[in-house]
């Protein structure tokens, strides 16, 4: 794994930040798509809750060398409660997401899960008390119209299963908000370390109620699942470190064509045109929200610099 990452850095190290970020994001999206294929394959034999535990277990094992090198500094925290809260919401998101991946058409599940930024906007206003103006609220409403386009209530039968990726997105959004709070005082190493250390025992508890010993083939799938989970998260972290989120967010939506191709190849699944139309509406609204947030952040920094610069002189 380190050789793979170093090779990518050497090859794209001379490119501009946004180009590097776009490359890292596309690789991350491919990794997440492959990971979802392994979840679906593993869930043919195991309960999705147990698959989630194995994902956390083997991801933790693959991350142990990195975690060991950051152990001394990352363990120093005064916000263990918020770390635990973030892990709890992250686990709920994972359980709902893995269940939806196991039971729904994959492209439809991925398209509905694009609603994470929409829920994050609502959470930022309600939980963080951020000021959200009319344009961002309007874009959020348009995004949820995209959800209705995919689900088409009144034209097709709605089942409780169809709500799973949307519920997962809501939990993911709360987890993102927790990370925003943690980033005020915690190092990135601490955020990663506590998430991985807490998720494995937390996911073991519900997995024990549905436990079934996997076959050798599924053991191999679970190892690969953990490996691709780590690789995908490393690359997405590098993507956000290389460029502004608003510059690389469009490439996050490459998950849909990736999963559509893989779902067709592995399971013979095809997605209808409404899934793509609804996903495009959700993506457009999310991109607009990201650009508005980036502009608001830039204006805030400019105002801060304007008030500080006279004293600097």
XYZ file of C-alpha atoms in Angstrom:
313
model
C 0.000 0.000 0.000
C 2.723 2.575 0.818
C 4.401 1.853 -2.549
C 1.086 2.437 -4.342
C 0.587 5.803 -2.626
C 4.216 6.892 -3.156
C 3.963 5.947 -6.841
C 0.829 8.077 -7.224
C 2.508 11.010 -5.476
C 5.626 10.724 -7.670
C 3.585 10.555 -10.870
C 1.310 13.488 -10.059
C 3.567 15.463 -7.741
C 4.381 18.039 -10.429
C 0.714 18.699 -11.257
C -1.268 21.580 -9.811
C -3.246 21.103 -6.613
C -6.680 20.827 -8.263
C -5.373 18.272 -10.800
C -3.839 16.198 -8.018
C -7.029 16.511 -5.993
C -9.154 15.412 -8.946
C -6.952 12.358 -9.511
C -6.993 11.370 -5.838
C -10.778 11.813 -5.666
C -11.385 9.655 -8.739
C -9.147 6.907 -7.333
C -10.991 7.153 -4.011
C -14.347 6.857 -5.765
C -13.164 3.777 -7.637
C -11.966 2.300 -4.336
C -15.315 2.984 -2.644
C -17.155 1.457 -5.604
C -15.067 -1.716 -5.465
C -15.619 -1.784 -1.704
C -19.393 -1.707 -2.257
C -19.115 -4.648 -4.633
C -17.336 -6.634 -1.909
C -20.032 -5.639 0.587
C -22.716 -6.977 -1.746
C -20.812 -10.196 -2.429
C -20.109 -10.767 1.263
C -23.725 -10.057 2.208
C -24.819 -13.004 0.076
C -23.479 -15.209 2.904
C -23.257 -12.909 5.945
C -25.584 -10.344 7.503
C -24.656 -6.764 6.466
C -24.042 -5.917 10.136
C -21.395 -8.636 10.318
C -19.891 -7.423 7.042
C -19.588 -3.957 8.616
C -17.673 -5.434 11.566
C -15.218 -7.241 9.297
C -14.742 -4.071 7.264
C -13.768 -2.207 10.445
C -11.630 -5.037 11.799
C -9.490 -5.530 8.704
C -9.276 -1.799 8.003
C -7.922 -1.362 11.531
C -5.385 -4.152 10.960
C -4.170 -2.557 7.722
C -3.884 0.812 9.471
C -1.971 -0.458 12.516
C 1.504 0.596 11.224
C 0.260 4.143 10.595
C -1.658 4.249 13.852
C 1.404 3.071 15.787
C 3.489 5.934 14.384
C 0.900 8.511 15.518
C -0.069 6.838 18.770
C 1.731 9.092 21.249
C 0.385 12.399 19.906
C -3.049 11.303 18.699
C -4.123 9.792 22.024
C -3.909 13.177 23.731
C -7.464 14.470 23.586
C -9.903 16.292 25.819
C -12.888 15.499 23.588
C -13.258 11.748 23.919
C -17.023 12.157 24.241
C -17.278 13.874 20.849
C -15.026 11.214 19.310
C -17.386 8.551 20.675
C -20.418 10.462 19.384
C -18.864 10.705 15.942
C -18.078 6.959 15.986
C -21.661 6.173 17.036
C -23.176 8.171 14.188
C -20.565 6.743 11.814
C -21.529 3.211 12.814
C -25.244 3.910 12.288
C -24.438 5.350 8.864
C -22.353 2.298 7.986
C -25.019 -0.198 9.089
C -27.781 1.531 7.114
C -25.479 1.951 4.101
C -24.249 -1.656 4.040
C -27.827 -2.907 4.323
C -28.908 -0.723 1.403
C -25.927 -1.899 -0.673
C -26.873 -5.507 0.061
C -30.546 -5.154 -0.862
C -31.048 -2.301 -3.341
C -29.855 -1.786 -6.923
C -26.379 -0.367 -6.409
C -26.656 2.643 -8.724
C -29.913 3.699 -7.070
C -28.397 3.382 -3.582
C -25.344 5.450 -4.563
C -27.483 8.131 -6.228
C -29.693 8.508 -3.139
C -26.623 8.648 -0.908
C -25.463 11.774 -2.762
C -27.782 13.655 -0.375
C -25.080 13.852 2.330
C -24.239 17.543 1.540
C -27.943 18.409 1.683
C -28.325 16.964 5.176
C -25.006 18.571 6.163
C -26.438 21.977 5.234
C -29.471 21.371 7.447
C -27.233 20.123 10.255
C -24.910 23.106 9.965
C -27.873 25.446 10.447
C -29.524 23.493 13.271
C -26.519 22.101 15.175
C -23.643 24.488 14.399
C -25.905 27.557 14.181
C -24.285 28.540 10.902
C -26.060 31.203 8.905
C -27.637 29.582 5.847
C -29.120 32.021 3.363
C -32.058 31.593 1.019
C -29.976 30.422 -1.959
C -28.476 27.497 -0.061
C -31.894 26.534 1.343
C -33.319 26.689 -2.188
C -30.503 24.486 -3.504
C -31.138 22.019 -0.672
C -34.835 21.860 -1.592
C -33.919 21.256 -5.249
C -31.629 18.433 -4.149
C -34.472 16.676 -2.351
C -36.591 17.077 -5.479
C -33.858 14.986 -7.119
C -34.556 12.285 -4.510
C -38.239 12.330 -5.511
C -37.250 11.983 -9.178
C -35.327 8.798 -8.332
C -38.048 7.348 -6.099
C -40.990 8.598 -8.213
C -43.726 8.205 -5.560
C -47.070 7.468 -7.191
C -45.395 5.979 -10.266
C -43.619 3.089 -8.577
C -44.101 1.214 -5.333
C -42.091 2.689 -2.457
C -40.649 0.259 0.068
C -38.911 0.877 3.418
C -35.669 -0.371 1.829
C -35.570 2.687 -0.432
C -35.208 4.940 2.604
C -32.027 3.195 3.812
C -29.424 5.117 1.727
C -31.134 8.408 2.581
C -31.102 7.567 6.308
C -27.448 6.564 5.935
C -26.750 9.933 4.310
C -28.369 11.742 7.254
C -26.150 9.882 9.742
C -23.095 10.532 7.536
C -23.911 14.241 7.549
C -24.008 14.317 11.367
C -20.668 12.498 11.410
C -19.257 15.177 9.076
C -20.515 17.886 11.429
C -18.800 16.122 14.353
C -15.553 16.130 12.365
C -15.948 19.881 11.784
C -16.267 20.384 15.529
C -13.327 18.089 16.276
C -11.089 19.810 13.727
C -11.205 22.976 15.842
C -9.010 21.373 18.516
C -7.976 17.872 17.361
C -5.276 16.789 14.934
C -6.276 14.774 11.838
C -4.315 11.848 13.308
C -6.479 11.908 16.438
C -9.710 11.985 14.404
C -8.628 8.968 12.337
C -7.175 7.061 15.276
C -10.198 7.292 17.564
C -12.635 6.559 14.733
C -10.866 3.309 13.860
C -10.266 2.268 17.459
C -13.893 2.846 18.450
C -15.680 1.520 15.368
C -14.344 -2.038 15.614
C -15.621 -2.875 19.134
C -18.816 -0.863 18.562
C -19.637 -2.825 15.391
C -18.780 -6.157 17.069
C -21.648 -5.828 19.559
C -24.529 -5.923 17.022
C -22.607 -8.385 14.837
C -22.624 -10.979 17.646
C -26.425 -11.223 17.411
C -26.272 -12.266 13.732
C -22.911 -14.054 13.814
C -22.120 -16.705 11.262
C -18.645 -18.038 10.518
C -17.760 -17.141 6.914
C -16.379 -19.491 4.316
C -12.783 -19.164 3.149
C -13.869 -17.245 0.043
C -15.819 -14.728 2.119
C -12.880 -14.357 4.521
C -10.808 -13.272 1.517
C -13.562 -10.884 0.451
C -13.609 -9.319 3.920
C -9.825 -8.846 3.894
C -10.094 -7.166 0.478
C -12.981 -5.045 1.772
C -10.840 -3.710 4.611
C -7.915 -3.066 2.273
C -9.936 -1.061 -0.251
C -11.657 0.857 2.554
C -8.261 2.043 3.816
C -6.963 2.860 0.327
C -10.112 4.814 -0.555
C -9.986 6.838 2.666
C -6.286 7.610 2.209
C -6.869 8.898 -1.301
C -9.926 10.955 -0.362
C -7.951 12.510 2.500
C -5.185 13.423 0.065
C -7.772 14.827 -2.343
C -9.118 17.276 0.233
C -5.575 18.158 1.287
C -4.595 18.975 -2.320
C -7.325 21.465 -3.225
C -10.440 23.248 -1.983
C -13.458 21.016 -1.489
C -15.469 23.006 -4.054
C -12.831 22.257 -6.716
C -12.788 18.481 -6.259
C -16.374 17.782 -5.191
C -17.580 17.356 -8.810
C -15.300 14.339 -9.163
C -16.966 12.658 -6.176
C -19.933 11.965 -8.434
C -17.812 9.600 -10.528
C -18.988 7.010 -8.001
C -22.209 6.634 -9.988
C -20.710 5.609 -13.361
C -18.147 3.436 -11.561
C -20.780 1.556 -9.586
C -23.114 1.335 -12.604
C -20.418 -0.419 -14.663
C -19.359 -2.710 -11.817
C -22.959 -3.575 -10.898
C -23.674 -4.530 -14.494
C -20.503 -6.619 -14.750
C -20.917 -8.491 -11.441
C -24.695 -8.679 -11.001
C -26.248 -7.799 -14.355
C -27.928 -4.728 -12.827
C -28.975 -1.821 -15.026
C -30.170 1.598 -13.872
C -33.054 3.502 -15.443
C -32.840 7.010 -16.805
C -34.643 8.511 -13.795
C -31.855 7.407 -11.487
C -29.377 9.366 -13.596
C -31.664 12.402 -13.906
C -32.317 12.480 -10.151
C -28.620 12.004 -9.394
C -27.778 14.909 -11.710
C -30.254 17.179 -9.887
C -28.851 16.178 -6.465
C -25.272 16.639 -7.700
C -26.022 20.062 -9.190
C -27.613 21.290 -5.972
C -24.737 19.899 -3.865
C -22.162 21.578 -6.093
C -24.005 24.881 -5.814
C -24.062 24.562 -2.017
C -20.319 23.777 -1.983
C -19.536 26.843 -4.083
C -21.687 29.076 -1.870
C -19.917 27.719 1.217
C -16.509 28.290 -0.401
C -17.450 31.864 -1.321
C -18.779 32.573 2.182
C -15.603 31.139 3.706
C -13.414 33.259 1.404
C -15.400 36.398 2.280
C -15.006 35.591 5.975
C -11.240 35.219 5.615
C -11.046 38.477 3.649
C -12.938 40.352 6.365
C -10.666 38.839 8.992
C -7.570 39.893 7.073
C -8.973 43.416 6.645
C -9.449 43.827 10.380
C -6.049 42.365 11.261
C -3.880 44.107 8.649
C -3.984 47.670 10.118
C -2.593 46.347 13.387
C 0.023 44.375 11.458
C 1.344 47.608 10.023
